Tab-separated table of C-alpha atoms in Angstrom:
chain	number	residue	atom	x	y	z
A	1	MET	CA	0.069	-0.454	0.047
A	2	MET	CA	0.682	3.274	-0.142
A	3	ARG	CA	-0.380	7.187	0.953
A	4	ALA	CA	-1.864	8.860	-2.139
A	5	VAL	CA	-3.539	12.218	-2.499
A	6	GLY	CA	-8.237	11.021	-2.994
A	7	ILE	CA	-11.394	13.585	-3.620
A	8	GLU	CA	-13.778	12.860	-1.150
A	9	GLY	CA	-17.244	11.657	-3.376
A	10	GLY	CA	-15.025	11.290	-6.191
A	11	ALA	CA	-15.308	15.275	-7.078
A	12	GLY	CA	-15.951	17.603	-5.567
A	13	ASN	CA	-14.107	21.843	-3.577
A	14	VAL	CA	-10.782	22.260	-2.561
A	15	SER	CA	-12.473	20.514	1.185
A	16	ALA	CA	-12.530	17.417	-0.061
A	17	LEU	CA	-8.798	16.469	-0.840
A	18	HIS	CA	-7.468	14.801	1.308
A	19	ILE	CA	-4.770	11.753	2.126
A	20	GLU	CA	-5.541	8.021	2.173
A	21	SER	CA	-4.377	4.725	1.027
A	22	ILE	CA	-4.265	2.771	-2.382
A	23	PRO	CA	-2.661	0.165	-3.657
A	24	ARG	CA	0.976	0.846	-5.107
A	25	PRO	CA	1.515	0.079	-8.281
A	26	VAL	CA	3.584	-3.009	-9.565
A	27	PRO	CA	5.471	-2.100	-13.093
A	28	THR	CA	4.742	-3.529	-15.335
A	29	GLY	CA	6.836	-3.790	-19.476
A	30	THR	CA	9.283	-0.881	-19.553
A	31	GLN	CA	7.769	1.658	-16.764
A	32	ALA	CA	9.166	2.086	-13.752
A	33	LEU	CA	8.661	2.876	-10.162
A	34	VAL	CA	9.553	5.972	-9.221
A	35	ARG	CA	9.537	7.008	-5.640
A	36	ILE	CA	8.134	10.444	-5.762
A	37	LYS	CA	10.026	13.109	-4.356
A	38	ALA	CA	7.441	16.224	-5.490
A	39	PHE	CA	4.339	16.500	-7.805
A	40	GLY	CA	3.755	19.937	-9.730
A	41	LEU	CA	0.402	20.988	-9.709
A	42	ASN	CA	-1.929	22.517	-12.977
A	43	ARG	CA	-4.511	24.414	-13.719
A	44	MET	CA	-6.007	20.490	-15.028
A	45	ASP	CA	-5.926	20.123	-11.912
A	46	LEU	CA	-8.123	21.425	-11.034
A	47	LEU	CA	-10.287	20.817	-13.028
A	48	GLN	CA	-9.998	16.977	-12.765
A	49	ARG	CA	-10.954	17.841	-8.911
A	50	MET	CA	-14.235	19.147	-10.025
A	51	GLY	CA	-15.034	16.247	-12.438
A	52	MET	CA	-14.264	18.544	-15.690
A	53	TYR	CA	-11.767	16.775	-16.708
A	54	PRO	CA	-11.728	14.395	-19.709
A	55	VAL	CA	-9.497	12.192	-17.590
A	56	PRO	CA	-8.128	9.911	-20.166
A	57	PRO	CA	-8.294	5.721	-19.923
A	58	GLN	CA	-5.128	4.652	-18.997
A	59	ALA	CA	-4.762	7.306	-15.382
A	60	PRO	CA	-5.636	6.552	-12.555
A	61	SER	CA	-7.605	8.282	-11.099
A	62	THR	CA	-5.692	9.848	-8.258
A	63	LEU	CA	-4.474	13.167	-10.528
A	64	GLY	CA	-0.701	14.919	-11.009
A	65	VAL	CA	1.073	13.899	-13.907
A	66	GLU	CA	4.272	15.184	-13.466
A	67	PHE	CA	7.568	14.548	-10.437
A	68	SER	CA	10.013	14.104	-9.551
A	69	GLY	CA	12.127	11.095	-7.798
A	70	VAL	CA	13.827	8.058	-7.565
A	71	VAL	CA	13.303	5.080	-9.837
A	72	GLU	CA	13.081	2.646	-6.845
A	73	ALA	CA	12.049	-0.670	-9.228
A	74	LEU	CA	12.221	-1.313	-13.688
A	75	GLY	CA	9.218	-3.778	-14.585
A	76	GLY	CA	10.911	-4.784	-17.404
A	77	GLU	CA	13.541	-3.406	-20.241
A	78	SER	CA	14.370	-0.209	-19.431
A	79	GLU	CA	13.672	2.077	-22.621
A	80	GLU	CA	15.994	4.549	-21.697
A	81	ASN	CA	19.256	2.757	-19.619
A	82	PHE	CA	17.100	3.480	-17.063
A	83	LYS	CA	18.690	1.206	-13.032
A	84	VAL	CA	17.227	1.395	-9.725
A	85	GLY	CA	18.618	4.568	-7.936
A	86	ASP	CA	18.665	6.647	-10.484
A	87	GLU	CA	17.421	10.601	-9.961
A	88	VAL	CA	14.176	11.184	-13.039
A	89	PHE	CA	11.581	13.546	-13.486
A	90	GLY	CA	8.652	13.044	-16.173
A	91	LEU	CA	5.330	13.372	-17.391
A	92	ALA	CA	2.855	10.614	-16.692
A	93	TYR	CA	-0.944	10.268	-17.621
A	94	GLY	CA	-1.955	10.160	-13.939
A	95	GLY	CA	-1.424	9.298	-10.582
A	96	ALA	CA	1.504	12.180	-9.197
A	97	TYR	CA	0.071	12.969	-6.190
A	98	ALA	CA	1.517	9.481	-5.113
A	99	GLU	CA	4.080	8.300	-2.906
A	100	TYR	CA	4.847	5.560	-5.649
A	101	ILE	CA	4.169	6.283	-10.161
A	102	ALA	CA	5.115	3.865	-12.320
A	103	VAL	CA	5.245	5.454	-15.669
A	104	SER	CA	7.724	4.408	-18.856
A	105	THR	CA	10.748	4.999	-18.942
A	106	HIS	CA	10.275	6.636	-22.464
A	107	MET	CA	9.046	9.514	-20.372
A	108	LEU	CA	11.253	10.168	-17.679
A	109	VAL	CA	14.860	12.280	-18.063
A	110	HIS	CA	17.339	12.094	-15.797
A	111	LYS	CA	16.963	14.758	-13.375
A	112	PRO	CA	20.707	17.484	-13.980
A	113	ALA	CA	22.860	17.616	-10.580
A	114	GLU	CA	21.967	21.061	-11.260
A	115	LEU	CA	18.435	21.279	-10.893
A	116	THR	CA	16.739	20.835	-6.283
A	117	HIS	CA	13.563	18.095	-7.530
A	118	GLU	CA	11.570	20.692	-6.789
A	119	GLN	CA	12.585	23.047	-9.501
A	120	ALA	CA	12.446	19.283	-11.425
A	121	ALA	CA	9.217	18.115	-10.939
A	122	GLY	CA	7.324	21.595	-12.167
A	123	ILE	CA	9.449	21.170	-15.876
A	124	PRO	CA	7.739	18.375	-17.289
A	125	GLU	CA	4.351	19.924	-18.208
A	126	VAL	CA	4.605	22.771	-19.119
A	127	TRP	CA	8.077	22.720	-20.529
A	128	ILE	CA	6.225	19.595	-23.265
A	129	THR	CA	3.183	21.439	-23.482
A	130	ALA	CA	5.511	25.329	-24.406
A	131	LEU	CA	7.867	23.090	-27.181
A	132	GLN	CA	4.826	21.186	-28.994
A	133	ALA	CA	3.244	24.348	-29.241
A	134	ILE	CA	6.064	26.284	-30.526
A	135	TYR	CA	6.646	22.495	-32.776
A	136	LEU	CA	4.498	20.717	-33.178
A	137	VAL	CA	1.539	22.915	-33.803
A	138	GLY	CA	2.565	26.248	-33.990
A	139	GLU	CA	5.313	25.414	-36.446
A	140	LEU	CA	7.564	28.452	-35.283
A	141	ALA	CA	10.922	29.216	-37.036
A	142	PRO	CA	14.038	31.549	-36.689
A	143	GLY	CA	12.641	35.983	-37.421
A	144	LYS	CA	8.697	35.357	-37.273
A	145	SER	CA	7.542	36.668	-33.724
A	146	ILE	CA	5.061	34.902	-31.845
A	147	LEU	CA	1.746	35.681	-28.600
A	148	TRP	CA	2.264	34.609	-25.695
A	149	HIS	CA	-1.733	35.096	-23.689
A	150	ALA	CA	-1.679	34.354	-19.392
A	151	GLY	CA	2.389	35.083	-20.315
A	152	ALA	CA	2.819	34.343	-16.054
A	153	SER	CA	1.788	31.073	-16.269
A	154	GLY	CA	3.598	28.057	-16.414
A	155	VAL	CA	2.999	27.217	-19.643
A	156	SER	CA	4.344	30.694	-21.065
A	157	ILE	CA	6.711	31.215	-19.188
A	158	ALA	CA	8.710	28.157	-20.874
A	159	GLY	CA	7.032	29.492	-23.531
A	160	ILE	CA	8.708	33.269	-23.581
A	161	GLN	CA	12.462	32.295	-23.503
A	162	LEU	CA	11.865	28.739	-25.845
A	163	SER	CA	10.433	31.551	-27.652
A	164	VAL	CA	13.671	34.064	-27.065
A	165	ALA	CA	16.445	31.387	-27.354
A	166	LEU	CA	14.796	30.216	-31.282
A	167	GLY	CA	15.851	33.460	-32.790
A	168	ALA	CA	11.971	34.929	-32.627
A	169	ALA	CA	12.540	38.219	-34.269
A	170	ALA	CA	9.641	39.523	-31.633
A	171	VAL	CA	8.063	37.697	-28.598
A	172	TYR	CA	4.716	39.867	-27.558
A	173	ALA	CA	2.803	38.807	-23.994
A	174	THR	CA	-0.516	39.585	-22.552
A	175	ALA	CA	-2.028	39.165	-18.592
A	176	ARG	CA	-4.067	41.087	-16.250
A	177	ALA	CA	-1.448	43.155	-14.086
A	178	ASP	CA	1.384	45.200	-14.880
A	179	SER	CA	3.695	43.157	-12.146
A	180	LYS	CA	3.098	40.378	-14.480
A	181	CYS	CA	3.797	42.372	-17.142
A	182	GLU	CA	6.410	43.374	-16.275
A	183	PHE	CA	7.427	39.938	-14.935
A	184	ALA	CA	7.355	38.797	-18.754
A	185	GLU	CA	9.878	41.577	-19.891
A	186	ARG	CA	12.511	41.687	-17.055
A	187	GLU	CA	12.794	37.699	-16.359
A	188	LEU	CA	12.082	36.477	-19.406
A	189	GLY	CA	13.272	38.687	-22.877
A	190	ALA	CA	9.276	39.665	-23.662
A	191	THR	CA	10.168	41.486	-26.427
A	192	LYS	CA	6.896	43.376	-24.525
A	193	ALA	CA	3.976	43.035	-22.940
A	194	PHE	CA	0.836	43.889	-22.982
A	195	ASN	CA	-2.321	44.160	-20.359
A	196	ALA	CA	-5.178	42.847	-20.653
A	197	LYS	CA	-7.299	43.824	-18.259
A	198	THR	CA	-6.145	48.026	-18.963
A	199	SER	CA	-5.345	47.713	-22.238
A	200	ASP	CA	-7.079	46.178	-26.109
A	201	TRP	CA	-4.101	44.347	-25.958
A	202	ALA	CA	-4.479	43.873	-29.506
A	203	LYS	CA	-4.154	47.106	-30.868
A	204	GLU	CA	-1.240	47.037	-29.233
A	205	VAL	CA	0.458	44.437	-30.476
A	206	LEU	CA	-1.113	45.501	-34.131
A	207	ALA	CA	0.719	49.594	-33.425
A	208	ALA	CA	4.205	47.953	-31.915
A	209	THR	CA	5.005	45.294	-34.643
A	210	GLY	CA	3.584	48.484	-37.305
A	211	GLY	CA	-0.004	47.341	-38.430
A	212	LYS	CA	1.825	44.013	-39.068
A	213	GLY	CA	0.639	42.025	-36.678
A	214	VAL	CA	1.890	38.035	-35.613
A	215	ASP	CA	3.482	35.398	-37.089
A	216	VAL	CA	1.756	33.334	-33.878
A	217	VAL	CA	-0.521	33.161	-31.102
A	218	VAL	CA	-0.396	30.818	-28.203
A	219	ASP	CA	-3.699	31.248	-26.163
A	220	PHE	CA	-5.627	29.847	-23.211
A	221	ILE	CA	-8.846	32.395	-23.271
A	222	GLY	CA	-10.379	31.261	-25.432
A	223	ALA	CA	-14.112	33.085	-26.482
A	224	GLU	CA	-13.416	36.385	-24.479
A	225	TYR	CA	-9.656	36.531	-26.953
A	226	PHE	CA	-10.816	34.684	-29.704
A	227	GLN	CA	-11.807	38.064	-31.613
A	228	GLY	CA	-8.159	39.476	-31.147
A	229	ASN	CA	-6.298	36.995	-31.827
A	230	LEU	CA	-8.060	37.072	-35.217
A	231	ASP	CA	-7.030	40.610	-35.614
A	232	VAL	CA	-3.253	39.897	-34.837
A	233	LEU	CA	-3.125	37.625	-37.100
A	234	ALA	CA	-0.184	38.734	-39.705
A	235	ARG	CA	-0.791	36.926	-43.068
A	236	ASP	CA	-0.197	33.077	-43.191
A	237	GLY	CA	-0.164	33.274	-39.443
A	238	ARG	CA	-1.508	30.911	-37.089
A	239	VAL	CA	-3.680	30.790	-33.430
A	240	VAL	CA	-2.424	28.176	-30.993
A	241	HIS	CA	-5.267	26.867	-28.968
A	242	LEU	CA	-5.106	25.171	-25.693
A	243	GLY	CA	-7.564	25.701	-23.268
A	244	ALA	CA	-10.820	28.138	-23.031
A	245	MET	CA	-10.194	30.344	-19.593
A	246	GLY	CA	-12.443	33.176	-20.447
A	247	GLY	CA	-15.104	30.737	-22.241
A	248	VAL	CA	-16.102	28.828	-25.395
A	249	LYS	CA	-18.915	30.701	-25.963
A	250	LEU	CA	-18.679	32.976	-29.163
A	251	PRO	CA	-20.603	36.662	-28.960
A	252	ALA	CA	-22.110	37.333	-32.005
A	253	GLY	CA	-20.759	40.194	-34.419
A	254	VAL	CA	-17.863	37.445	-34.112
A	255	ASP	CA	-15.775	38.352	-37.772
A	256	ILE	CA	-14.302	35.431	-38.896
A	257	SER	CA	-13.793	37.083	-42.431
A	258	ALA	CA	-9.344	36.915	-41.720
A	259	PHE	CA	-9.815	33.013	-41.796
A	260	VAL	CA	-9.988	33.740	-46.006
A	261	ARG	CA	-8.137	37.372	-45.938
A	262	LYS	CA	-5.108	36.269	-44.084
A	263	ARG	CA	-4.765	33.184	-44.526
A	264	ALA	CA	-5.311	32.492	-40.708
A	265	ARG	CA	-4.737	29.222	-39.068
A	266	PHE	CA	-6.870	28.168	-36.008
A	267	GLU	CA	-5.940	24.705	-34.322
A	268	GLY	CA	-6.772	23.631	-30.729
A	269	SER	CA	-4.116	20.685	-28.864
A	270	SER	CA	-3.545	18.835	-25.814
A	271	LEU	CA	-0.972	16.809	-24.630
A	272	ARG	CA	-2.632	15.211	-22.505
A	273	SER	CA	-5.104	12.490	-24.108
A	274	ARG	CA	-1.890	12.184	-26.960
A	275	ASP	CA	-0.403	8.248	-27.204
A	276	GLU	CA	2.293	7.992	-25.748
A	277	ALA	CA	4.651	7.635	-28.785
A	278	TYR	CA	3.737	11.608	-29.959
A	279	GLN	CA	4.645	11.828	-25.616
A	280	GLY	CA	7.465	10.578	-26.126
A	281	LYS	CA	8.736	12.866	-29.307
A	282	LEU	CA	8.085	15.018	-27.228
A	283	ARG	CA	9.876	14.728	-24.290
A	284	ASP	CA	12.775	13.510	-26.681
A	285	GLN	CA	12.904	17.325	-27.729
A	286	MET	CA	12.754	18.165	-23.828
A	287	VAL	CA	15.992	16.677	-24.018
A	288	GLU	CA	17.487	18.213	-26.504
A	289	HIS	CA	16.389	21.855	-27.260
A	290	ALA	CA	15.638	22.323	-22.826
A	291	LEU	CA	17.929	20.469	-21.177
A	292	PRO	CA	20.948	21.557	-21.181
A	293	GLY	CA	19.348	24.999	-20.925
A	294	PHE	CA	18.343	23.863	-17.270
A	295	ARG	CA	21.959	22.522	-16.575
A	296	ASP	CA	23.578	25.667	-18.011
A	297	GLY	CA	21.331	28.096	-16.456
A	298	LYS	CA	20.039	30.090	-19.405
A	299	PHE	CA	16.869	29.172	-18.827
A	300	LYS	CA	14.902	30.142	-16.238
A	301	LEU	CA	12.821	27.455	-13.767
A	302	PHE	CA	10.294	29.618	-10.910
A	303	VAL	CA	8.805	28.224	-8.048
A	304	GLU	CA	5.995	30.488	-6.369
A	305	LYS	CA	5.781	28.585	-3.514
A	306	VAL	CA	6.045	24.985	-2.377
A	307	PHE	CA	3.929	23.117	-0.001
A	308	PRO	CA	4.413	19.743	1.963
A	309	TRP	CA	1.529	17.754	-0.314
A	310	GLU	CA	0.064	17.885	3.715
A	311	GLN	CA	-1.202	21.118	2.684
A	312	ILE	CA	-2.749	20.196	-0.482
A	313	GLN	CA	-5.822	22.674	-0.297
A	314	ASP	CA	-3.518	24.931	1.141
A	315	ALA	CA	-2.113	24.957	-2.915
A	316	HIS	CA	-5.275	23.804	-4.899
A	317	ARG	CA	-6.208	27.911	-3.197
A	318	LEU	CA	-3.490	29.452	-4.407
A	319	MET	CA	-3.971	28.775	-7.682
A	320	GLU	CA	-6.858	29.009	-7.641
A	321	SER	CA	-6.465	32.124	-7.068
A	322	ASN	CA	-4.453	33.213	-10.445
A	323	LYS	CA	-1.823	35.056	-8.219
A	324	THR	CA	0.854	33.511	-9.073
A	325	MET	CA	4.706	33.535	-11.068
A	326	GLY	CA	5.894	30.051	-10.802
A	327	LYS	CA	5.195	27.105	-10.464
A	328	ILE	CA	3.439	25.491	-7.205
A	329	ILE	CA	5.202	22.333	-5.891
A	330	CYS	CA	3.728	19.289	-2.927
A	331	THR	CA	7.063	17.781	-1.981
A	332	ILE	CA	7.219	13.857	0.043
A	333	GLY	CA	8.610	13.813	3.236
């Protein structure tokens, strides 16, 4: 048996979270059993807790998709030459809010000595999602421009830095607080960030680009930003749609002519619903494009706060506040 975070009644508000005892998983095939040292929180965890997230069929009911820890056992032959005792971090379909997790070795990465377990636990979901948005969906290339919404969110913190490193001509961001805009510019290297709460961010982006617009928009807001996203797209631009924090129903009067006039592309994507081969490809891209930057400090890893996992309710409350500028991490002592 092992301890894990459960949800009383299967779904509910923060007060439903508690630590319970459940069977410890047994690794099979190319899986490894990892003793978890730390796990990261993601917005999907809040939705899943409330019963509002479509969980993949292969996922356990326990929350959590990213973690760091130590390999305790192997189910058989390791895909990546892992061995018992290795410090690792990785991505899973679920089950990270627990003392142990059984996960494919192809979704594990050896933890660099330069990183703490708390830092490593906050990497997989957001950095892999950002890489997916840039390389596989947005097809960002050196010399092109990009706009990241929710500029102080975990994915955008990763994406802005990756875009700068790739050689984007300009990297813009939006956020809903001046402090977050300043953070995106000062700490992440954004060309310019715009306060979406106090200004017309679409007009600001067009002014900053001399009316040309941007080649790629990465959006987590949805309906509220739909028209603005089309307005700021350059010709042959594309919107990468990853979330709908601002609603899913478009208001009357939305002008979709940009799809033809600008030859625009709007593409939605997700990570957790993808098969292991797709996720493994992105894991490999993270090792190639991001891991060296983690080692030498080129990429900054921001941890907002670390909680002992016994305070999981407080951790979820902090995420619900939308006031963070970095990852929320829980540690298992």
